[in-house]
Amino acid sequence: MENTPLLELIGIVKRFNKVSVAEGLAFSVADGEAVGIVGPNGAGKTSLFGIISGELHEDAGEVRLGGELLNRRDSADRCKMGIGRTHQVPRPFQQMTVFENVLVAAHQGAGLKGRDATDLASSVLSDTGLYDVANRPAGRLGLLHRKRLELARALATRPRILLLDEVAGGLTDPEVDELIKIVLKARKSGVAVIWIEHAVRALVETVDRLICIAGGRIIGDGKPAQVLAMAEVKELFLGTEPGEESALRMDHYASHGHLGDGEGRQVSP
Amino acid sequence: MNGKLDFVSRSQYSGYYLGILGTVVVVGLVALPYVVAQGFTNTLVNLFILLILANMWNVLAGYGGLVSVGQQAFIGIGAYTVLLLAQHGIEPFLAIPVAVVVGAVFAYPISWFLFRLTGGYFAIATWVVAVAAGITITGIPSLGGGTGASLPGLQSMSSVLLGAFTYWASLAVVLASLVSVYLLLRSRLGLALTAVRDNEIGARSIGVKVTRAKRIVYLISAAGCAGAGALIAISQLNVQAANVFNVQWTAYMIFAVLIGGIGSIEGPIIGSVVFIVLQQSLARFNAWYLVIVGAVAVIIAIWARGGIWGVWADRSSTKLFPVGYFLRKSSPEGDQLVTQTNK
Ligand SMILES: Nc1ncnc2c1ncn2[C@@H]1O[C@H](COP(=O)(O)OP(=O)(O)OP(=O)(O)O)[C@@H](O)[C@H]1O
Ligand SMILES: [Mg+2]
């Protein structure tokens, strides 16, 4: 079992009526590996996270964590087993404080009690730069802090793999720099990462490997520089260099008006 | 800067004064039958029954997100449990805790049926269950059939003593229901439930077993409503299916919760008091009072979504029931709350 990948997707198929978001998607992520995912709007990136985390049911295919088949596990179980995710549209517990938001994750996701849970919650808050707003109701946070809270909550579940869905979306460059530091620190602790982001710069600085998805299929998978150099991928990015504000990302705002329209339409299982 | 120095308190202020206040209120309420006329304690019995129901509906809908319009099923089950036991010679007051347990026992299989449904379908199904329970019991002649039966076992007591005992029993049940909900919400499960209240999908994705949490809440709520049903049987000395299985009980509890504020322990308490005060002061308008109370609930639902308590909570962080967590740190000036300013 030495070479069992941490996360393994096999032949994932998912369609919403006529819209196909996954047509036999297959890839795996090793322990501690960091993978970036790029792709145009509506490519099915968020849906893929839904399938991995158990919020969406695939039409066909298998999801495995450490070799164990997950298909019949609900999202809470998958979280306890080590899949920590953020949502593209943050889902804060509005009337609870930031500290309480993170504490539930430490209780339920990481399975901790009492002092262990509160210690983990407070250290995650310092790591994610939320310590100073610990006692503030989450409903009163701005976008930056809401995005960080998503990340903090996922980290407080003590994940083996962290799924980040556009946590840098809408942030300024210095804010993205902070975020990159946070993610790199998490990586150091050994957690694997899959990071969906339109701003390629953040990915290039953090991931080992980049996957490009379009039309429910993988059209590129490899070292970030190689994938970004592929003709098919370049075409999607309309010629912009990685590191710049990509045309893809601008397109994102133009077509959606706000972040994560697709996510907002998802239904719970 | 933090880490080892951090600690967590459960209340922003000292719980000491709240403890004293609570004790004074409880002692005062216990002594009340010696001080005031029986008419007043009878009104308080109605208030306590409503408060139990509102408290239960609030955990159910406000935290569990389970909008039930069929809680009268458990009111009826509680009332008939007391009747059945009294017919077999068991003191009605002693039957109250049994009724509470019976309510939860019935709720368990019912939850497996109901939890297959969500939203409006769930609500309608709860109502169907209540109607079915009412019809079933009406078909049992020994329980009085459709005309109901009077509650045996209390005739020997003087009316004053019976009134006082009924009052104390109601007070005991209402305190038990409030303390239970308070302890529940202070627990890990309670924090998880609060997360479910605020964002169900978010809660699931950080490991909250939402359905399990909801089932527990459903059982607690059924138990509490059965306790209220037992009190209704005792305070009316009569059990009739058309009354105890009446959907109006659910209307009352929903009104009280909406007026006071959903999703807090304080809200239903305030809402129940307002409801009873309105009911008493509008008594001469007969059933019109319900229309007025309903209108108040609708107005509040539109303009103050959080109810009366919600309006208060928006302005102040003082709570009667501290269920939160506050991150504090030790500093040279003494312990203080972590805030943005003291970086
Ligand atoms: N619950 C749903 N029901 C129907 N269609 C859906 C649902 N969820 C997503 N879709 C559709 O599936 C497609 C993929 O959506 P998804 O959110 O996965 O894309 P994405 O790659 O994350 O896009 P973005 O970059 O905009 O976040 C979109 O066309 C979306 O409208
Ligand atoms: Mg998306």
XYZ file of C-alpha atoms and ligand atoms in Angstrom:
644
model
C 0.000 0.000 0.000
C 3.094 2.213 -0.115
C 2.020 3.961 -3.270
C -1.660 4.471 -2.567
C -2.370 8.084 -3.454
C -3.989 10.227 -0.774
C -6.890 11.223 -2.996
C -7.900 9.378 -6.095
C -10.620 10.228 -8.614
C -11.535 7.590 -11.152
C -13.777 8.135 -14.149
C -15.931 10.848 -12.586
C -18.982 11.738 -14.653
C -21.398 14.475 -13.654
C -24.035 16.229 -15.725
C -26.662 18.816 -14.873
C -29.336 18.173 -17.479
C -27.458 19.008 -20.672
C -24.501 20.714 -18.987
C -21.638 18.343 -18.520
C -19.266 19.271 -15.708
C -17.223 16.076 -15.613
C -16.703 13.614 -18.454
C -14.584 10.825 -17.029
C -12.329 13.007 -14.901
C -9.466 11.107 -13.331
C -6.484 12.248 -11.321
C -4.844 11.609 -8.013
C -3.058 13.635 -5.384
C -0.210 12.301 -3.266
C 0.281 12.933 0.444
C 1.505 16.477 0.969
C 1.254 17.349 -2.709
C -0.196 20.684 -3.830
C -2.189 20.845 -7.042
C -3.617 23.940 -8.675
C -6.735 23.832 -10.834
C -7.525 26.387 -13.497
C -10.211 26.509 -16.116
C -12.826 28.835 -17.567
C -16.057 29.760 -15.803
C -18.466 26.901 -15.634
C -15.736 24.372 -16.375
C -16.899 22.334 -13.413
C -14.139 23.158 -10.925
C -16.439 23.907 -7.997
C -18.617 20.934 -8.898
C -15.524 18.769 -8.694
C -14.945 19.938 -5.116
C -18.585 19.183 -4.405
C -18.033 15.628 -5.619
C -14.848 15.190 -3.587
C -16.357 16.639 -0.417
C -19.687 14.829 -0.746
C -21.951 17.818 -1.328
C -22.705 16.644 -4.852
C -23.288 13.114 -6.041
C -21.419 11.969 -9.098
C -23.345 10.171 -11.831
C -20.514 7.674 -12.231
C -16.988 7.109 -11.021
C -15.142 6.674 -7.755
C -13.636 8.949 -5.150
C -11.109 7.380 -2.795
C -9.225 8.763 0.171
C -6.199 6.755 1.234
C -7.594 3.894 -0.846
C -10.973 3.912 0.881
C -14.043 4.364 -1.310
C -15.951 7.496 -0.290
C -18.985 7.369 -2.541
C -21.430 6.429 0.198
C -20.026 8.766 2.850
C -21.702 12.096 3.571
C -19.780 15.355 3.688
C -19.482 15.340 7.484
C -17.862 11.890 7.403
C -15.519 12.908 4.618
C -14.507 15.941 6.621
C -13.763 13.818 9.677
C -11.750 11.491 7.440
C -9.545 14.375 6.388
C -11.103 16.363 3.561
C -11.289 20.041 4.497
C -12.886 22.389 2.010
C -13.625 26.062 1.583
C -16.559 27.417 -0.397
C -16.222 29.816 -3.282
C -19.091 31.812 -1.807
C -18.143 31.907 1.877
C -20.568 30.196 4.209
C -19.890 31.851 7.544
C -22.012 31.112 10.587
C -23.148 34.706 10.639
C -24.328 35.116 14.189
C -21.491 33.188 15.745
C -18.166 34.836 16.476
C -15.109 34.096 14.357
C -13.688 32.089 17.240
C -16.868 30.033 17.557
C -16.928 29.441 13.797
C -13.493 27.888 13.991
C -14.177 26.111 17.264
C -17.071 24.073 15.806
C -14.684 22.868 13.137
C -12.157 21.839 15.802
C -14.903 20.049 17.753
C -16.672 18.309 14.921
C -14.119 17.986 12.153
C -10.979 17.361 14.218
C -12.926 15.599 16.977
C -11.325 17.611 19.791
C -12.786 18.591 23.150
C -12.303 21.282 25.764
C -8.901 22.907 25.978
C -7.502 20.974 22.993
C -10.235 22.372 20.783
C -9.956 25.959 21.997
C -6.144 25.845 21.680
C -6.348 24.595 18.114
C -8.972 27.213 17.249
C -6.903 30.035 18.666
C -3.704 28.906 16.964
C -5.502 28.555 13.614
C -6.815 32.092 14.084
C -3.287 33.415 14.571
C -2.037 31.467 11.558
C -4.746 32.888 9.327
C -4.517 36.452 10.590
C -7.914 36.409 12.236
C -6.790 36.536 15.840
C -7.691 40.178 16.312
C -11.261 39.701 15.123
C -11.767 36.495 17.130
C -14.714 37.825 19.112
C -16.458 39.540 16.232
C -19.664 38.058 14.775
C -18.792 36.490 11.420
C -21.689 38.333 9.793
C -19.811 41.608 10.285
C -16.654 40.560 8.451
C -15.474 42.055 5.174
C -14.620 39.952 2.120
C -10.965 39.411 3.052
C -11.829 38.131 6.493
C -14.721 36.041 5.231
C -12.385 34.314 2.789
C -9.839 33.765 5.529
C -12.498 32.387 7.825
C -13.395 29.759 5.218
C -9.747 28.767 5.182
C -9.428 28.879 8.979
C -12.460 26.653 9.456
C -11.152 24.133 6.963
C -7.744 24.114 8.689
C -9.328 23.657 12.113
C -10.803 20.344 10.969
C -7.167 19.104 10.780
C -7.456 18.005 7.156
C -5.155 15.636 5.318
C -6.139 17.422 2.135
C -7.297 21.006 1.853
C -9.622 22.035 -0.974
C -9.413 25.778 -1.654
C -12.017 27.269 -3.976
C -11.004 30.757 -5.115
C -9.935 31.900 -1.670
C -7.931 34.653 -3.386
C -10.851 35.801 -5.526
C -11.528 39.505 -5.154
C -8.502 40.155 -2.943
C -5.826 42.797 -3.549
C -2.251 41.813 -4.429
C -0.844 42.313 -0.914
C -3.772 40.323 0.468
C -3.016 37.538 -1.986
C 0.609 37.578 -0.796
C -0.576 37.066 2.788
C -2.775 34.225 1.655
C 0.073 32.536 -0.174
C 2.088 32.636 3.066
C -0.790 31.061 4.964
C -1.152 28.265 2.430
C 2.604 27.637 2.325
C 2.641 27.380 6.107
C -0.190 24.835 5.974
C 1.766 22.893 3.341
C 4.777 22.781 5.631
C 2.682 20.963 8.214
C 2.220 18.202 5.637
C -1.296 18.799 4.401
C -2.012 18.206 0.718
C -3.732 21.009 -1.184
C -5.954 21.382 -4.217
C -6.375 25.035 -5.042
C -8.814 26.375 -7.622
C -7.905 29.895 -8.614
C -8.280 32.175 -11.616
C -5.316 34.311 -10.505
C -2.569 31.997 -11.715
C 0.147 33.892 -9.838
C -0.993 32.548 -6.470
C -0.914 28.998 -7.823
C 2.484 29.286 -9.465
C 3.958 30.341 -6.113
C 2.404 27.533 -4.087
C 1.704 24.387 -6.100
C 3.813 21.530 -7.462
C 1.445 20.711 -10.219
C -1.245 22.400 -12.283
C -4.353 20.871 -13.820
C -6.363 22.694 -16.433
C -10.007 21.679 -16.810
C -12.354 22.644 -19.619
C -15.611 21.096 -20.749
C -15.479 18.527 -17.950
C -12.136 17.145 -19.124
C -8.533 17.564 -18.109
C -6.703 19.325 -20.926
C -3.417 19.794 -19.131
C -1.717 18.233 -16.123
C 1.890 18.778 -15.113
C 4.402 21.295 -13.832
C 2.771 24.757 -13.763
C 5.154 26.222 -16.317
C 4.616 23.316 -18.717
C 0.849 23.406 -18.446
C 0.719 27.174 -18.907
C 2.880 26.776 -22.005
C 0.469 24.340 -23.663
C -1.308 25.707 -26.726
C -4.766 24.537 -25.591
C -4.300 26.170 -22.209
C -2.900 29.389 -23.662
C -5.930 29.639 -25.869
C -8.177 29.636 -22.800
C -6.081 32.343 -21.204
C -6.319 34.482 -24.337
C -2.632 35.078 -24.472
C -2.099 36.716 -21.102
C 1.054 35.887 -19.220
C 0.748 34.108 -15.930
C 1.296 36.554 -13.099
C -0.758 39.248 -14.711
C -4.390 39.756 -14.006
C -5.516 37.201 -16.549
C -8.173 37.835 -19.118
C -9.857 34.753 -17.790
C -10.185 36.331 -14.416
C -11.574 39.585 -15.785
C -13.996 37.573 -17.838
C -15.071 35.950 -14.618
C -16.211 39.228 -13.113
C -17.765 40.414 -16.353
C -19.909 37.330 -16.806
C -20.864 36.650 -13.213
C -21.117 40.092 -11.705
C -20.031 38.609 -8.410
C -17.983 35.694 -7.285
C -19.130 32.172 -7.632
C -22.465 32.325 -9.297
C -22.173 28.621 -10.015
C -21.723 27.711 -6.368
C -24.789 29.672 -5.363
C -26.915 27.407 -7.472
C -25.690 24.197 -5.964
C -28.117 22.179 -3.959
C -27.298 20.229 -0.862
C -27.429 16.461 -1.229
C 1.540 37.170 21.980
C -1.011 34.399 22.225
C -1.106 30.628 22.346
C -0.371 29.584 25.910
C -1.648 32.856 27.328
C -5.059 32.530 25.736
C -8.035 31.315 27.579
C -11.677 31.098 26.857
C -14.607 32.256 28.922
C -18.234 31.403 28.349
C -19.662 34.783 29.211
C -18.528 38.241 28.344
C -19.301 39.376 31.861
C -19.278 37.578 35.157
C -21.942 34.922 35.419
C -22.110 35.677 39.128
C -24.806 38.345 38.994
C -26.858 36.298 36.582
C -26.728 33.425 39.036
C -28.026 35.646 41.849
C -30.716 37.145 39.623
C -31.828 33.695 38.500
C -32.006 32.419 42.070
C -34.063 35.415 43.218
C -36.499 35.007 40.330
C -36.918 31.278 40.929
C -37.395 31.654 44.695
C -39.920 34.433 44.062
C -41.847 32.286 41.593
C -41.878 29.301 43.949
C -43.270 31.448 46.782
C -45.892 33.092 44.594
C -48.942 30.910 45.454
C -48.611 32.073 49.073
C -48.742 35.704 48.014
C -51.110 36.200 45.096
C -54.656 35.189 44.180
C -55.231 31.889 42.459
C -56.468 33.577 39.296
C -52.998 34.976 38.796
C -51.174 31.679 39.262
C -53.665 30.064 36.882
C -52.665 32.619 34.263
C -49.032 31.857 34.993
C -49.714 28.156 34.415
C -50.913 29.083 30.934
C -47.833 31.224 30.466
C -45.549 28.382 31.551
C -47.242 25.906 29.218
C -46.858 28.321 26.321
C -43.265 28.998 27.307
C -42.406 25.304 27.265
C -43.990 24.963 23.833
C -42.291 28.075 22.458
C -38.954 27.023 23.897
C -39.321 23.636 22.212
C -40.432 25.031 18.882
C -37.531 27.423 18.965
C -34.892 24.689 19.321
C -36.670 22.688 16.682
C -37.139 25.379 14.048
C -34.705 28.041 15.206
C -31.713 25.763 15.636
C -32.616 22.529 13.870
C -34.287 24.317 10.941
C -37.166 21.854 11.323
C -40.331 23.830 10.741
C -42.963 21.584 12.269
C -46.641 22.438 12.399
C -47.442 19.142 14.069
C -46.044 19.460 17.583
C -49.605 19.033 18.876
C -49.056 15.328 18.183
C -46.792 15.241 21.230
C -48.995 17.523 23.303
C -51.742 14.972 22.745
C -49.475 12.031 23.466
C -48.382 13.664 26.731
C -51.933 14.468 27.812
C -53.229 10.986 27.018
C -50.276 9.363 28.761
C -51.291 11.162 31.951
C -54.920 10.175 31.443
C -54.108 6.531 30.800
C -51.818 6.307 33.821
C -54.347 8.115 36.032
C -57.015 5.630 34.966
C -54.684 2.953 36.274
C -54.271 4.669 39.602
C -51.083 6.594 39.043
C -50.969 10.080 40.513
C -51.186 12.574 37.567
C -48.332 14.715 38.899
C -46.057 11.683 38.995
C -47.121 10.837 35.448
C -45.584 14.040 34.052
C -42.025 12.692 33.734
C -43.409 9.480 32.235
C -45.267 11.552 29.632
C -42.036 13.333 28.782
C -40.270 10.033 28.124
C -43.232 8.622 26.177
C -43.163 11.712 23.932
C -39.539 11.111 23.029
C -40.127 7.381 22.520
C -42.897 8.060 20.009
C -40.835 10.742 18.297
C -38.018 8.360 17.463
C -39.771 6.168 14.840
C -41.743 9.187 13.607
C -38.460 11.007 12.955
C -37.298 8.222 10.639
C -40.361 8.776 8.539
C -40.357 12.585 8.663
C -36.655 13.062 8.039
C -37.017 11.671 4.546
C -38.764 14.947 3.758
C -37.608 18.538 3.815
C -39.074 22.034 3.859
C -42.764 22.315 3.115
C -43.195 18.564 2.711
C -41.721 18.051 6.148
C -44.089 20.639 7.646
C -47.165 19.082 6.072
C -46.093 15.596 7.084
C -45.742 16.668 10.727
C -49.286 17.925 10.579
C -50.512 14.705 8.986
C -48.838 12.725 11.781
C -50.627 14.864 14.371
C -54.006 14.376 12.696
C -53.421 10.632 12.426
C -52.461 10.431 16.097
C -55.610 12.346 17.051
C -57.859 10.090 14.979
C -56.219 6.955 16.355
C -56.782 8.012 19.954
C -60.371 9.088 19.254
C -60.994 5.490 18.247
C -60.119 4.136 21.694
C -63.350 4.077 23.768
C -61.613 3.634 27.135
C -59.832 6.956 26.553
C -63.155 8.708 26.067
C -63.401 8.479 22.304
C -64.277 11.783 20.661
C -65.946 13.350 23.684
C -62.897 13.042 25.883
C -62.547 11.933 29.463
C -62.110 13.678 32.770
C -58.865 13.119 34.589
C -59.288 10.923 37.664
C -57.052 10.986 40.721
C -57.133 14.633 41.759
C -60.718 15.018 42.998
C -59.740 14.572 46.648
C -57.527 17.660 46.630
C -58.915 21.046 47.644
C -59.098 23.473 44.760
C -56.561 25.824 46.355
C -54.054 23.064 46.928
C -54.626 21.610 43.469
C -54.099 25.054 41.951
C -50.849 25.503 43.850
C -49.548 22.044 42.936
C -50.450 22.565 39.302
C -48.564 25.848 39.408
C -45.478 24.289 41.000
C -45.530 21.389 38.578
C -45.710 23.797 35.633
C -42.913 25.881 37.106
C -40.795 22.758 37.521
C -41.362 21.654 33.927
C -40.724 25.110 32.499
C -37.479 25.448 34.471
C -36.425 21.958 33.444
C -37.073 22.792 29.794
C -35.115 26.043 29.985
C -32.200 24.491 31.853
C -32.087 21.563 29.408
C -32.029 23.822 26.390
C -29.434 26.048 28.037
C -27.160 23.099 28.804
C -27.735 21.688 25.327
C -26.747 24.942 23.660
C -23.677 25.320 25.870
C -22.451 21.862 24.899
C -20.413 20.914 21.836
C -23.587 19.646 20.219
C -25.202 23.000 20.955
C -22.454 24.918 19.199
C -22.805 22.557 16.245
C -26.557 23.170 16.230
C -25.976 26.898 16.243
C -23.782 26.408 13.199
C -26.577 24.416 11.541
C -28.925 27.281 12.334
C -26.640 29.747 10.562
C -25.536 27.672 7.572
C -26.403 24.029 7.158
C -24.128 23.245 4.227
C -21.252 25.049 5.897
C -21.852 23.011 9.042
C -21.829 19.721 7.150
C -18.581 20.515 5.442
C -16.749 21.038 8.737
C -17.909 17.701 10.075
C -21.266 18.346 11.739
C -23.492 15.280 11.454
C -26.499 17.440 10.718
C -29.186 14.769 10.541
C -28.104 13.235 13.825
C -28.111 16.640 15.501
C -31.559 17.353 14.109
C -32.906 14.041 15.310
C -31.730 14.774 18.839
C -33.410 18.161 18.692
C -36.589 16.573 17.383
C -36.677 14.107 20.282
C -36.032 16.833 22.856
C -38.753 18.965 21.359
C -41.218 16.069 21.386
C -40.369 15.329 25.020
C -40.937 18.941 26.027
C -44.226 19.203 24.147
C -45.406 15.985 25.799
C -44.546 17.547 29.167
C -46.642 20.568 28.236
C -49.451 18.224 27.174
C -49.316 16.532 30.573
C -49.649 19.940 32.239
C -52.588 20.821 29.986
C -54.348 17.621 31.055
C -53.769 18.408 34.730
C -54.686 22.085 34.547
C -57.908 21.336 32.656
C -58.734 18.101 34.550
C -60.028 16.855 31.247
C -58.488 15.380 28.133
C -60.193 15.715 24.792
C -58.549 14.831 21.474
C -60.087 17.805 19.668
C -58.364 20.093 22.163
C -54.968 18.540 22.797
C -54.370 17.581 19.159
C -55.512 21.000 17.972
C -53.195 22.752 15.541
C -53.833 26.018 17.403
C -51.193 24.978 19.957
C -48.634 25.060 17.213
C -49.932 28.429 16.056
C -49.466 29.753 19.598
C -45.912 28.493 19.904
C -44.953 29.870 16.513
C -46.460 33.275 17.342
C -44.600 33.403 20.644
C -41.291 32.475 19.026
C -41.659 34.912 16.141
C -42.651 37.779 18.435
C -39.853 37.174 20.902
C -37.182 36.235 18.407
C -36.183 32.913 16.884
C -32.795 31.311 17.445
C -32.098 32.393 21.023
C -33.224 31.138 24.436
C -34.372 34.599 25.475
C -36.654 35.204 22.488
C -39.352 32.602 23.274
C -39.483 33.727 26.910
C -40.189 37.308 25.903
C -42.568 36.207 23.162
C -44.588 34.020 25.520
C -44.947 36.828 28.047
C -46.057 39.260 25.339
C -48.493 36.683 23.978
C -50.113 36.054 27.363
C -50.278 39.772 28.196
C -51.984 40.438 24.854
C -54.313 37.500 25.410
C -55.288 38.758 28.878
C -55.733 42.392 27.931
C -57.678 41.544 24.773
C -59.842 38.923 26.456
C -63.066 40.861 25.922
C -62.599 40.704 22.142
C -62.950 36.898 22.330
C -61.236 35.111 19.501
C -60.239 38.405 17.913
C -57.255 38.481 20.197
C -55.719 35.738 18.078
C -56.076 37.864 14.975
C -54.359 40.736 16.763
C -51.578 38.524 18.142
C -51.140 37.045 14.672
C -50.946 40.524 13.177
C -48.290 41.489 15.726
C -46.308 38.376 14.812
C -46.570 39.158 11.098
C -45.538 42.789 11.607
C -42.543 41.692 13.638
C -41.661 39.030 11.089
C -41.587 41.710 8.396
C -39.919 44.634 10.184
C -37.886 43.019 12.923
C -36.909 39.589 11.685
C -35.092 38.752 14.866
C -38.127 39.557 17.018
C -38.025 41.649 20.175
C -34.923 39.930 21.503
C -33.235 40.295 18.128
C -33.674 44.067 18.277
C -32.030 44.058 21.702
C -29.252 41.684 20.671
C -28.338 43.927 17.730
C -27.580 46.729 20.181
C -26.139 44.909 23.138
C -24.069 41.822 23.709
C -25.617 41.238 27.145
C -27.417 37.934 27.272
C -29.511 36.280 29.936
C -28.200 32.867 29.001
C -24.507 32.964 28.132
C -23.901 30.146 25.673
C -21.069 31.709 23.676
C -17.292 31.482 23.826
C -15.047 34.482 24.290
C -11.375 34.433 23.500
C -9.447 36.321 26.192
C -5.807 36.925 26.797
C -3.767 37.756 29.846
C -2.101 41.143 29.742
C -0.340 43.402 32.232
C -3.590 45.303 32.793
C -5.383 42.079 33.636
C -7.370 39.648 31.569
C -9.141 41.101 28.633
C -11.147 40.222 25.608
C -9.167 39.876 22.405
C -10.171 42.785 20.190
C -8.899 44.541 17.138
C -7.552 47.505 19.116
C -5.288 45.720 21.590
C -2.947 44.301 19.002
N -26.754 22.515 -8.802
C -26.625 22.789 -10.103
N -27.667 22.620 -10.928
C -27.551 22.875 -12.259
N -26.427 23.337 -12.830
C -25.361 23.553 -12.047
C -25.401 23.291 -10.640
N -24.194 23.594 -10.109
C -23.434 24.025 -11.158
N -24.127 23.998 -12.297
C -23.600 24.347 -13.622
O -22.507 23.531 -13.862
C -21.486 24.252 -14.510
C -20.202 24.162 -13.718
O -20.345 24.921 -12.511
P -19.139 25.085 -11.512
O -19.610 25.994 -10.425
O -18.647 23.770 -11.101
O -18.067 25.822 -12.398
P -16.685 26.467 -12.002
O -15.666 25.854 -12.864
O -16.478 26.417 -10.555
O -16.915 27.972 -12.472
P -16.419 29.344 -11.834
O -15.052 29.580 -12.340
O -17.384 30.336 -12.343
O -16.477 29.211 -10.361
C -22.015 25.662 -14.693
O -22.552 25.768 -15.984
C -23.095 25.765 -13.665
O -24.076 26.674 -14.079
Mg -16.328 27.736 -9.083
